[in-house]
GROMACS .gro file of N, CA, C and O in nm:
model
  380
    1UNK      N    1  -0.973  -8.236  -0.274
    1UNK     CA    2  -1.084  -8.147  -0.251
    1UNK      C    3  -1.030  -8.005  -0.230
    1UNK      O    4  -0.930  -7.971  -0.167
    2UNK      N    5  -1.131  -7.922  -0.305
    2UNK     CA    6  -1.060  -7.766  -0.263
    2UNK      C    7  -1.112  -7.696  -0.171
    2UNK      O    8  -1.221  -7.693  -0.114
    3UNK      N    9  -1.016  -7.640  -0.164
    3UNK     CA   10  -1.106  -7.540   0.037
    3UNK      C   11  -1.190  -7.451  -0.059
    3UNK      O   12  -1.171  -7.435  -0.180
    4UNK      N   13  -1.294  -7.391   0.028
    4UNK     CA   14  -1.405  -7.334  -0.025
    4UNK      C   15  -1.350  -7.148  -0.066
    4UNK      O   16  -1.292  -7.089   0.025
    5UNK      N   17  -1.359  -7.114  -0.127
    5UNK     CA   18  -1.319  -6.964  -0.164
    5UNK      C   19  -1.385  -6.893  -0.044
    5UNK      O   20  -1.468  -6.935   0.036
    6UNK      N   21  -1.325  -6.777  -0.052
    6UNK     CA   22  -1.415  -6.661   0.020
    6UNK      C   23  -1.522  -6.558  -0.026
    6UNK      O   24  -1.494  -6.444  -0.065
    7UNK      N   25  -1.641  -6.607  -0.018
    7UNK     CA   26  -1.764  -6.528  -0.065
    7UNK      C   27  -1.778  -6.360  -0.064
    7UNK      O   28  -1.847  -6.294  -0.142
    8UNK      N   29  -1.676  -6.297   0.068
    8UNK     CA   30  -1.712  -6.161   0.039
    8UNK      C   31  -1.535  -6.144   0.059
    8UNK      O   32  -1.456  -6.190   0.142
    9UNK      N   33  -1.515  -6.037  -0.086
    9UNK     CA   34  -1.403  -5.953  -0.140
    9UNK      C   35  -1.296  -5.901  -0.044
    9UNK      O   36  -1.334  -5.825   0.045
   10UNK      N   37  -1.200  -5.925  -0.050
   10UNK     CA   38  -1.130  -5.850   0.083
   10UNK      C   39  -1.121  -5.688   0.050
   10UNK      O   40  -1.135  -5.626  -0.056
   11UNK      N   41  -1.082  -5.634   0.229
   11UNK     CA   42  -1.188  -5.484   0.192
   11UNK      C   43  -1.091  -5.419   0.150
   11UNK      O   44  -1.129  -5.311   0.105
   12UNK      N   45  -0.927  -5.441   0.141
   12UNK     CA   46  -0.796  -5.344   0.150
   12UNK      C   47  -0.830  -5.285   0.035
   12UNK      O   48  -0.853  -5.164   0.029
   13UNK      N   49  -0.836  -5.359  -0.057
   13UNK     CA   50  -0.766  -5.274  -0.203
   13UNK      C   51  -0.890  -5.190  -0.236
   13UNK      O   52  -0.867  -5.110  -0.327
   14UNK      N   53  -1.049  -5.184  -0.176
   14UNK     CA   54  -1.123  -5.104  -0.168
   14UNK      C   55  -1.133  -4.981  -0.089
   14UNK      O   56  -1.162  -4.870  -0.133
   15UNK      N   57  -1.108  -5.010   0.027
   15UNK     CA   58  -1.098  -4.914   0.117
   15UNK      C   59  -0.958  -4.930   0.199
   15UNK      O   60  -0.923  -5.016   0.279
   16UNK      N   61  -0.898  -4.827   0.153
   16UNK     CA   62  -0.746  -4.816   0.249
   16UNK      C   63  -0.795  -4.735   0.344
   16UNK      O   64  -0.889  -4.657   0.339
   17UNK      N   65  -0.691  -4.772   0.470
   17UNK     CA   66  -0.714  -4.687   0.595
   17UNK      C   67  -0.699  -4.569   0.587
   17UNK      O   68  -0.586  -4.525   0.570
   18UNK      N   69  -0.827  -4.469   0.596
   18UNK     CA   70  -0.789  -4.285   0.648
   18UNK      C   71  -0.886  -4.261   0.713
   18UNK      O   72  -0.996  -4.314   0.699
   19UNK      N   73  -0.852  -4.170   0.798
   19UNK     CA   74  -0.890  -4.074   0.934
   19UNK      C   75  -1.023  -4.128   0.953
   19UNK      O   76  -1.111  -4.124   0.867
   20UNK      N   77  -1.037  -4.186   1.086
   20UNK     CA   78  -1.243  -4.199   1.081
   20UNK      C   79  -1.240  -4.310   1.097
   20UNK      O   80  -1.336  -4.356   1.157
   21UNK      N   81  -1.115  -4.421   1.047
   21UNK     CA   82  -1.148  -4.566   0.981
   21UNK      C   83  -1.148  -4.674   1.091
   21UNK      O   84  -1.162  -4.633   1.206
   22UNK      N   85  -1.134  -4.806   1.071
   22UNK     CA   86  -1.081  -4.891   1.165
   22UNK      C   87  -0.997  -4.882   1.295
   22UNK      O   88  -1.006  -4.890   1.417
   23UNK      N   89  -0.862  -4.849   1.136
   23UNK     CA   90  -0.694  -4.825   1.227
   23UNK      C   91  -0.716  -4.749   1.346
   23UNK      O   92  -0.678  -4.792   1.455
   24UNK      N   93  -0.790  -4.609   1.328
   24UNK     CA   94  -0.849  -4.509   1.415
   24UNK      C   95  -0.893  -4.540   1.550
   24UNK      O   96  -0.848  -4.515   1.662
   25UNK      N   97  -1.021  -4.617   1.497
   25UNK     CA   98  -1.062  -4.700   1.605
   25UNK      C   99  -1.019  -4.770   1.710
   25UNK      O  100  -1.053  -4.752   1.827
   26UNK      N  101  -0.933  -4.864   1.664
   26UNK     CA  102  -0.909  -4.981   1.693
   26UNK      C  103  -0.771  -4.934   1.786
   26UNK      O  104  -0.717  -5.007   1.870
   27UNK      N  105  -0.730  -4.809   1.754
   27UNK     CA  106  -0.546  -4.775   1.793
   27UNK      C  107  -0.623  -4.726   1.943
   27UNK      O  108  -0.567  -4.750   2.050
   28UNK      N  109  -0.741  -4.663   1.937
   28UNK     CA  110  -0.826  -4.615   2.119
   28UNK      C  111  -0.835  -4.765   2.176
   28UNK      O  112  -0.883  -4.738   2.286
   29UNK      N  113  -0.826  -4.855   2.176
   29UNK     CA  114  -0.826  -5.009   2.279
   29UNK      C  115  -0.661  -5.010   2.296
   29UNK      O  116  -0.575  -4.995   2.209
   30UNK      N  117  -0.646  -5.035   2.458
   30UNK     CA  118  -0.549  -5.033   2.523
   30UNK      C  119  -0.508  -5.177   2.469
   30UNK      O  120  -0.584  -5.260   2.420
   31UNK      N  121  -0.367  -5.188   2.487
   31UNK     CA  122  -0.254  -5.285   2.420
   31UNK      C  123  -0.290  -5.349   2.570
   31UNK      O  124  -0.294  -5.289   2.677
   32UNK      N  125  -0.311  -5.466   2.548
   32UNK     CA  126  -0.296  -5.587   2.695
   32UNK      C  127  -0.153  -5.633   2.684
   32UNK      O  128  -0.107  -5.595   2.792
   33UNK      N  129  -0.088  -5.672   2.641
   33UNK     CA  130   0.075  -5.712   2.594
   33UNK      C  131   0.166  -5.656   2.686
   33UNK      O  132   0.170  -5.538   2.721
   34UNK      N  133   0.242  -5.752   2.723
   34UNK     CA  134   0.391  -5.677   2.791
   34UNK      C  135   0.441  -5.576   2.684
   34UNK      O  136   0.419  -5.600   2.565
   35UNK      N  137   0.488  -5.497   2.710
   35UNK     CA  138   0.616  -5.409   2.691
   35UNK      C  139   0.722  -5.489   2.585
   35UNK      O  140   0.723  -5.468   2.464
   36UNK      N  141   0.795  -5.569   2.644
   36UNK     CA  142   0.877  -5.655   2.606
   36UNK      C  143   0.822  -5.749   2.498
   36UNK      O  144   0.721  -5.814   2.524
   37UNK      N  145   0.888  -5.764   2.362
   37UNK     CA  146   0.885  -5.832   2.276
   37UNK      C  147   0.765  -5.825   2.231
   37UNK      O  148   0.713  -5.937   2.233
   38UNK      N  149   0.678  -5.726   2.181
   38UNK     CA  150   0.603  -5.634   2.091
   38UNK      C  151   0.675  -5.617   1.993
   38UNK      O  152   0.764  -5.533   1.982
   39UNK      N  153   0.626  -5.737   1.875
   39UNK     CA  154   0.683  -5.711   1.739
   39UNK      C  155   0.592  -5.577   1.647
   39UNK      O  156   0.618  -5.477   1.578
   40UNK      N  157   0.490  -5.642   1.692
   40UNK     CA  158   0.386  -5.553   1.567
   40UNK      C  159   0.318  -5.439   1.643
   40UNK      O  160   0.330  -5.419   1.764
   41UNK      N  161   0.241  -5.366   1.553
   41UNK     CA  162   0.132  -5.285   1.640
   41UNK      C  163  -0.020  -5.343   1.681
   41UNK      O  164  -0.099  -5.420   1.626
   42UNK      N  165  -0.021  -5.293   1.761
   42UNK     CA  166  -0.164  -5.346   1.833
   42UNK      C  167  -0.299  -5.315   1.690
   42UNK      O  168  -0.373  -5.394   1.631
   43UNK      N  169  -0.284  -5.192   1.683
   43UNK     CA  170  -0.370  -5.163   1.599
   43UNK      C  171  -0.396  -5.232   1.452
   43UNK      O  172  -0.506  -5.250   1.399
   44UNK      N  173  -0.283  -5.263   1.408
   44UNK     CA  174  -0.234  -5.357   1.269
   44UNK      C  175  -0.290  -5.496   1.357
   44UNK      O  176  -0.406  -5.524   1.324
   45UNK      N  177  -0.247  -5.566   1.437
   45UNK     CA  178  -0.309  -5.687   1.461
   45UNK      C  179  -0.422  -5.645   1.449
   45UNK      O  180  -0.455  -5.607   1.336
   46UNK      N  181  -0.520  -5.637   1.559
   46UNK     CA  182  -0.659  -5.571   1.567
   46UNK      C  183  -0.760  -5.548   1.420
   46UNK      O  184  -0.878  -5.564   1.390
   47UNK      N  185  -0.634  -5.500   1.353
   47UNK     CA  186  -0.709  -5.462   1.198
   47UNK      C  187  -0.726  -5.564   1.135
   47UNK      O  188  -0.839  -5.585   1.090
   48UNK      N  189  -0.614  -5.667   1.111
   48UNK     CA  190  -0.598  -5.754   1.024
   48UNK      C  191  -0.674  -5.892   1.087
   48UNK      O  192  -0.703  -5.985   1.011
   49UNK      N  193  -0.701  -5.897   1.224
   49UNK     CA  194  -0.781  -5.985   1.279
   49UNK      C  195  -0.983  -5.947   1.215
   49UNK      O  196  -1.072  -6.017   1.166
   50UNK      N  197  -0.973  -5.846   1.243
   50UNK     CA  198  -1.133  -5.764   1.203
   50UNK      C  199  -1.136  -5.809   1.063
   50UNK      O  200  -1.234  -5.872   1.022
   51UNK      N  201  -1.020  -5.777   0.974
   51UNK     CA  202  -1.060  -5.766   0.815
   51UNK      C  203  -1.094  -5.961   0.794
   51UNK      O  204  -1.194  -6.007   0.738
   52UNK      N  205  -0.991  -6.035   0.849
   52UNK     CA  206  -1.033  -6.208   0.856
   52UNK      C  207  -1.148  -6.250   0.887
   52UNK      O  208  -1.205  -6.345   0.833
   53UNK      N  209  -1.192  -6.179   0.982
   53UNK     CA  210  -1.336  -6.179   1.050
   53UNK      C  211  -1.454  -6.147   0.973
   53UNK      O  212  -1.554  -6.218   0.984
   54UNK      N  213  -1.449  -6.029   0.883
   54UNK     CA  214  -1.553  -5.981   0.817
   54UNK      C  215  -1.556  -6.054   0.665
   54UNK      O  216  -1.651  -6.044   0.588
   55UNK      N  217  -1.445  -6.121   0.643
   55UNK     CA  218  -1.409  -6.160   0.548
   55UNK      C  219  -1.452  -6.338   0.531
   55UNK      O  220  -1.462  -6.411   0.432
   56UNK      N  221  -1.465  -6.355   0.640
   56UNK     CA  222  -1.526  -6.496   0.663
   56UNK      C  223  -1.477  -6.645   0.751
   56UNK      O  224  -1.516  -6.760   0.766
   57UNK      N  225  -1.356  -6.546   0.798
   57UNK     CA  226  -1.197  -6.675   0.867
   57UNK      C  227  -1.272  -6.681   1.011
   57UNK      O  228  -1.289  -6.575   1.070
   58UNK      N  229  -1.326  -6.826   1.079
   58UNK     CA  230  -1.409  -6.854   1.159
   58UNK      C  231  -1.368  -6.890   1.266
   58UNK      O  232  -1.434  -6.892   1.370
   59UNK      N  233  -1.214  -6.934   1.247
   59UNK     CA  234  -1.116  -6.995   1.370
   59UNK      C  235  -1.010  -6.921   1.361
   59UNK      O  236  -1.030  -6.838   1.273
   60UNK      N  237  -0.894  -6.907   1.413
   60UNK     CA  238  -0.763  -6.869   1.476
   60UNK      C  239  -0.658  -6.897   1.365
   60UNK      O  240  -0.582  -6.808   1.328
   61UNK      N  241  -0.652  -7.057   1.295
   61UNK     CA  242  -0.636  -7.074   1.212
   61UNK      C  243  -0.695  -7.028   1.057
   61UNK      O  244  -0.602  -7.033   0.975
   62UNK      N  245  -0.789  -6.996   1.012
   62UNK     CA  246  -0.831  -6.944   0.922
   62UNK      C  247  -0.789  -6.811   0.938
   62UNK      O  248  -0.723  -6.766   0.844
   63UNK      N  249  -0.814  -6.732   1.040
   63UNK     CA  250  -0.745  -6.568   1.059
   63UNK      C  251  -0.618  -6.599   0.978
   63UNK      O  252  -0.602  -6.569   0.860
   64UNK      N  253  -0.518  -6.670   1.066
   64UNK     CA  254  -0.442  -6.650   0.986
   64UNK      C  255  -0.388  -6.704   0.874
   64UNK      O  256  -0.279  -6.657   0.841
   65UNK      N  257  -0.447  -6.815   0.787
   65UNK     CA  258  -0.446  -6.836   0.642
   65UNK      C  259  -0.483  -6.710   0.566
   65UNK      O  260  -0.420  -6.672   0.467
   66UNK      N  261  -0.610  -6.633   0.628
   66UNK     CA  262  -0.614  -6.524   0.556
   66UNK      C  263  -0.546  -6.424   0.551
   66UNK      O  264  -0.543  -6.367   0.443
   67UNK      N  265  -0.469  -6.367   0.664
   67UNK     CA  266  -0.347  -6.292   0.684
   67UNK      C  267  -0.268  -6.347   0.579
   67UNK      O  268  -0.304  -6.274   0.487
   68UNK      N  269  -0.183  -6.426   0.531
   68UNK     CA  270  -0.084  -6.518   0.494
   68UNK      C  271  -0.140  -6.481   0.319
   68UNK      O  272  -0.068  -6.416   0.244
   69UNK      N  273  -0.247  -6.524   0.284
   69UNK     CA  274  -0.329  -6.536   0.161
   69UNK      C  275  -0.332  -6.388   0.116
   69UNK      O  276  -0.294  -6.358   0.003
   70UNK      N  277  -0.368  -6.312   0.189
   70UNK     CA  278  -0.385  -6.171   0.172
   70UNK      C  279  -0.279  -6.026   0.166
   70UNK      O  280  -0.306  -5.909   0.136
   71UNK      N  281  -0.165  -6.082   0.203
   71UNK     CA  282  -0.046  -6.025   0.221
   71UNK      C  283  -0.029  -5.907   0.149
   71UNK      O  284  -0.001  -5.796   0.193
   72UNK      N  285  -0.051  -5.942   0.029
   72UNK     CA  286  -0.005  -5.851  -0.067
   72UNK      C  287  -0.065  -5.715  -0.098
   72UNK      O  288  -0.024  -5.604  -0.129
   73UNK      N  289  -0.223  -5.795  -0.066
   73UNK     CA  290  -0.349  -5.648  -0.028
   73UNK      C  291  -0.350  -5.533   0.068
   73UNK      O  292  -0.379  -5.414   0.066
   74UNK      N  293  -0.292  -5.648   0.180
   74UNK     CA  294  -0.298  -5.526   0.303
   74UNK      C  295  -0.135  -5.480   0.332
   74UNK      O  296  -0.138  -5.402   0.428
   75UNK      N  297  -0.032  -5.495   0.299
   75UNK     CA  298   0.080  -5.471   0.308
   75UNK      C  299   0.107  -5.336   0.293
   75UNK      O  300   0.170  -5.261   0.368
   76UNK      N  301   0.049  -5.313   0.182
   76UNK     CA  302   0.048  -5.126   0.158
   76UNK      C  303   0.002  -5.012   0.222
   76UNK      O  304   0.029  -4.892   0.218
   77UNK      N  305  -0.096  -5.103   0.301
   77UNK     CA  306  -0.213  -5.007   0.407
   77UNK      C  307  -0.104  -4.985   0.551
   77UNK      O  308  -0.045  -4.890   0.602
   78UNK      N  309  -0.118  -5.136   0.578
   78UNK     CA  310  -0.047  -5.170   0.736
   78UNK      C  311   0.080  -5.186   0.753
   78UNK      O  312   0.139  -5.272   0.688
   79UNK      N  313   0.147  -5.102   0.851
   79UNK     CA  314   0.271  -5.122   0.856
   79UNK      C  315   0.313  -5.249   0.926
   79UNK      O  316   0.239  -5.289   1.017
   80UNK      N  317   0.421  -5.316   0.897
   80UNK     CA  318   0.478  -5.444   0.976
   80UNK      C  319   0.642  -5.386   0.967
   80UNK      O  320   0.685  -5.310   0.881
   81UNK      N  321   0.702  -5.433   1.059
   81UNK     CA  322   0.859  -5.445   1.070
   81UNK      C  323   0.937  -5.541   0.977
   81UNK      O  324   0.960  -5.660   0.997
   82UNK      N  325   0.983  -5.448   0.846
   82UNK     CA  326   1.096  -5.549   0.759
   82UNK      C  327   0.967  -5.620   0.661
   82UNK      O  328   1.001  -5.717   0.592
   83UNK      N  329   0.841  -5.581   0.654
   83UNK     CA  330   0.751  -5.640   0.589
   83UNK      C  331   0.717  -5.794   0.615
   83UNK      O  332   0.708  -5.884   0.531
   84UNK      N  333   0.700  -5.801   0.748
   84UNK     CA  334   0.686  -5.934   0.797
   84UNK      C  335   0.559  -5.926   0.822
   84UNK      O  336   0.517  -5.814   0.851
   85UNK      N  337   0.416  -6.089   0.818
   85UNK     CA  338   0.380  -6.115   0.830
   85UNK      C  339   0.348  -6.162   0.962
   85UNK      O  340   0.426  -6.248   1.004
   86UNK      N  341   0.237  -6.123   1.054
   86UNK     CA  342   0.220  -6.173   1.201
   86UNK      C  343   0.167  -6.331   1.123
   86UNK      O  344   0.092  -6.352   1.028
   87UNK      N  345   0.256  -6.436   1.223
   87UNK     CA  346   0.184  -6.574   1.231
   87UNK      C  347   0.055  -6.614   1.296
   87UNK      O  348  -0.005  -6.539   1.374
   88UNK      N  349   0.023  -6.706   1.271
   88UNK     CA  350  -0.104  -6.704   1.282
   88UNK      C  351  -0.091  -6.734   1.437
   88UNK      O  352  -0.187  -6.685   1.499
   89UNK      N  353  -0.009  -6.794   1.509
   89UNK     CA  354   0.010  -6.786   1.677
   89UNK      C  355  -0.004  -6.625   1.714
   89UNK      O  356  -0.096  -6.585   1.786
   90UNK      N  357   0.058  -6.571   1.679
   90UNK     CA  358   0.052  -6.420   1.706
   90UNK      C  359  -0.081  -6.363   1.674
   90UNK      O  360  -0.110  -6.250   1.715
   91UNK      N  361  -0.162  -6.431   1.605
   91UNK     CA  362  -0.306  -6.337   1.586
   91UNK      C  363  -0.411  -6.422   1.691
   91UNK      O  364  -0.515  -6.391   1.749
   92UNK      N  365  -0.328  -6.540   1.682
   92UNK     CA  366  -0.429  -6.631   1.782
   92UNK      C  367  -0.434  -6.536   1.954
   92UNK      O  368  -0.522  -6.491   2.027
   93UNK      N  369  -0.288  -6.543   1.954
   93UNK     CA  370  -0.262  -6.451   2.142
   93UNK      C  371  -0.342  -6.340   2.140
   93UNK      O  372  -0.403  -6.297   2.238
   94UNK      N  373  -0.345  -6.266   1.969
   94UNK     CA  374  -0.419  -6.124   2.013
   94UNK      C  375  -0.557  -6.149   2.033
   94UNK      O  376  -0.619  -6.071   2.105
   95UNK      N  377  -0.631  -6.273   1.967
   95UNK     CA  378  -0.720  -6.236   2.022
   95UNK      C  379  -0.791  -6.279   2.156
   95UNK      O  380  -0.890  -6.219   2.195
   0.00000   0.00000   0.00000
């Protein structure tokens, strides 16, 4: 059986992040996270959790299949360290 597609388009390769946008947004909410062992940015999680969300990913796990699935779209927008992918544990803690 095949998993069901995603009905609405992912938004990267339509709308990249500038001034006004999400990233913007989302970078004004204070980081809850220790200090210590902060791989990614708050704002890049935050984003890439929102874009799963609007996109149709309903659990923690689906966030991040779609993170994982989507890589290639949002990679250009969002910065990551060494071009690494947050796991889907890591999107689960953020949210």
């Amino acid at each position: 059986m095949r998993a069901p597609e995603c009905i609405i388009p992912c938004p990267f390769p339509v709308l990249p992040p500038v001034p006004g946008s999400w990233m913007e947004m989302l970078a004004q909410i204070p980081d809850p996270r220790a200090q210590r062992g902060r791989r990614y940015r708050w704002e890049t999680l935050l984003t890439l959790i929102c874009a799963a969300l609007v996109s149709g990913a309903p659990t923690g796990a689906a966030i991040g299949q779609w993170v994982w699935e989507h890589a290639e779209e949002w990679q250009p927008w969002l910065s990551c360290p060494g071009a690494r992918i947050p796991s889907a544990a890591t999107l689960r803690r953020a949210v």
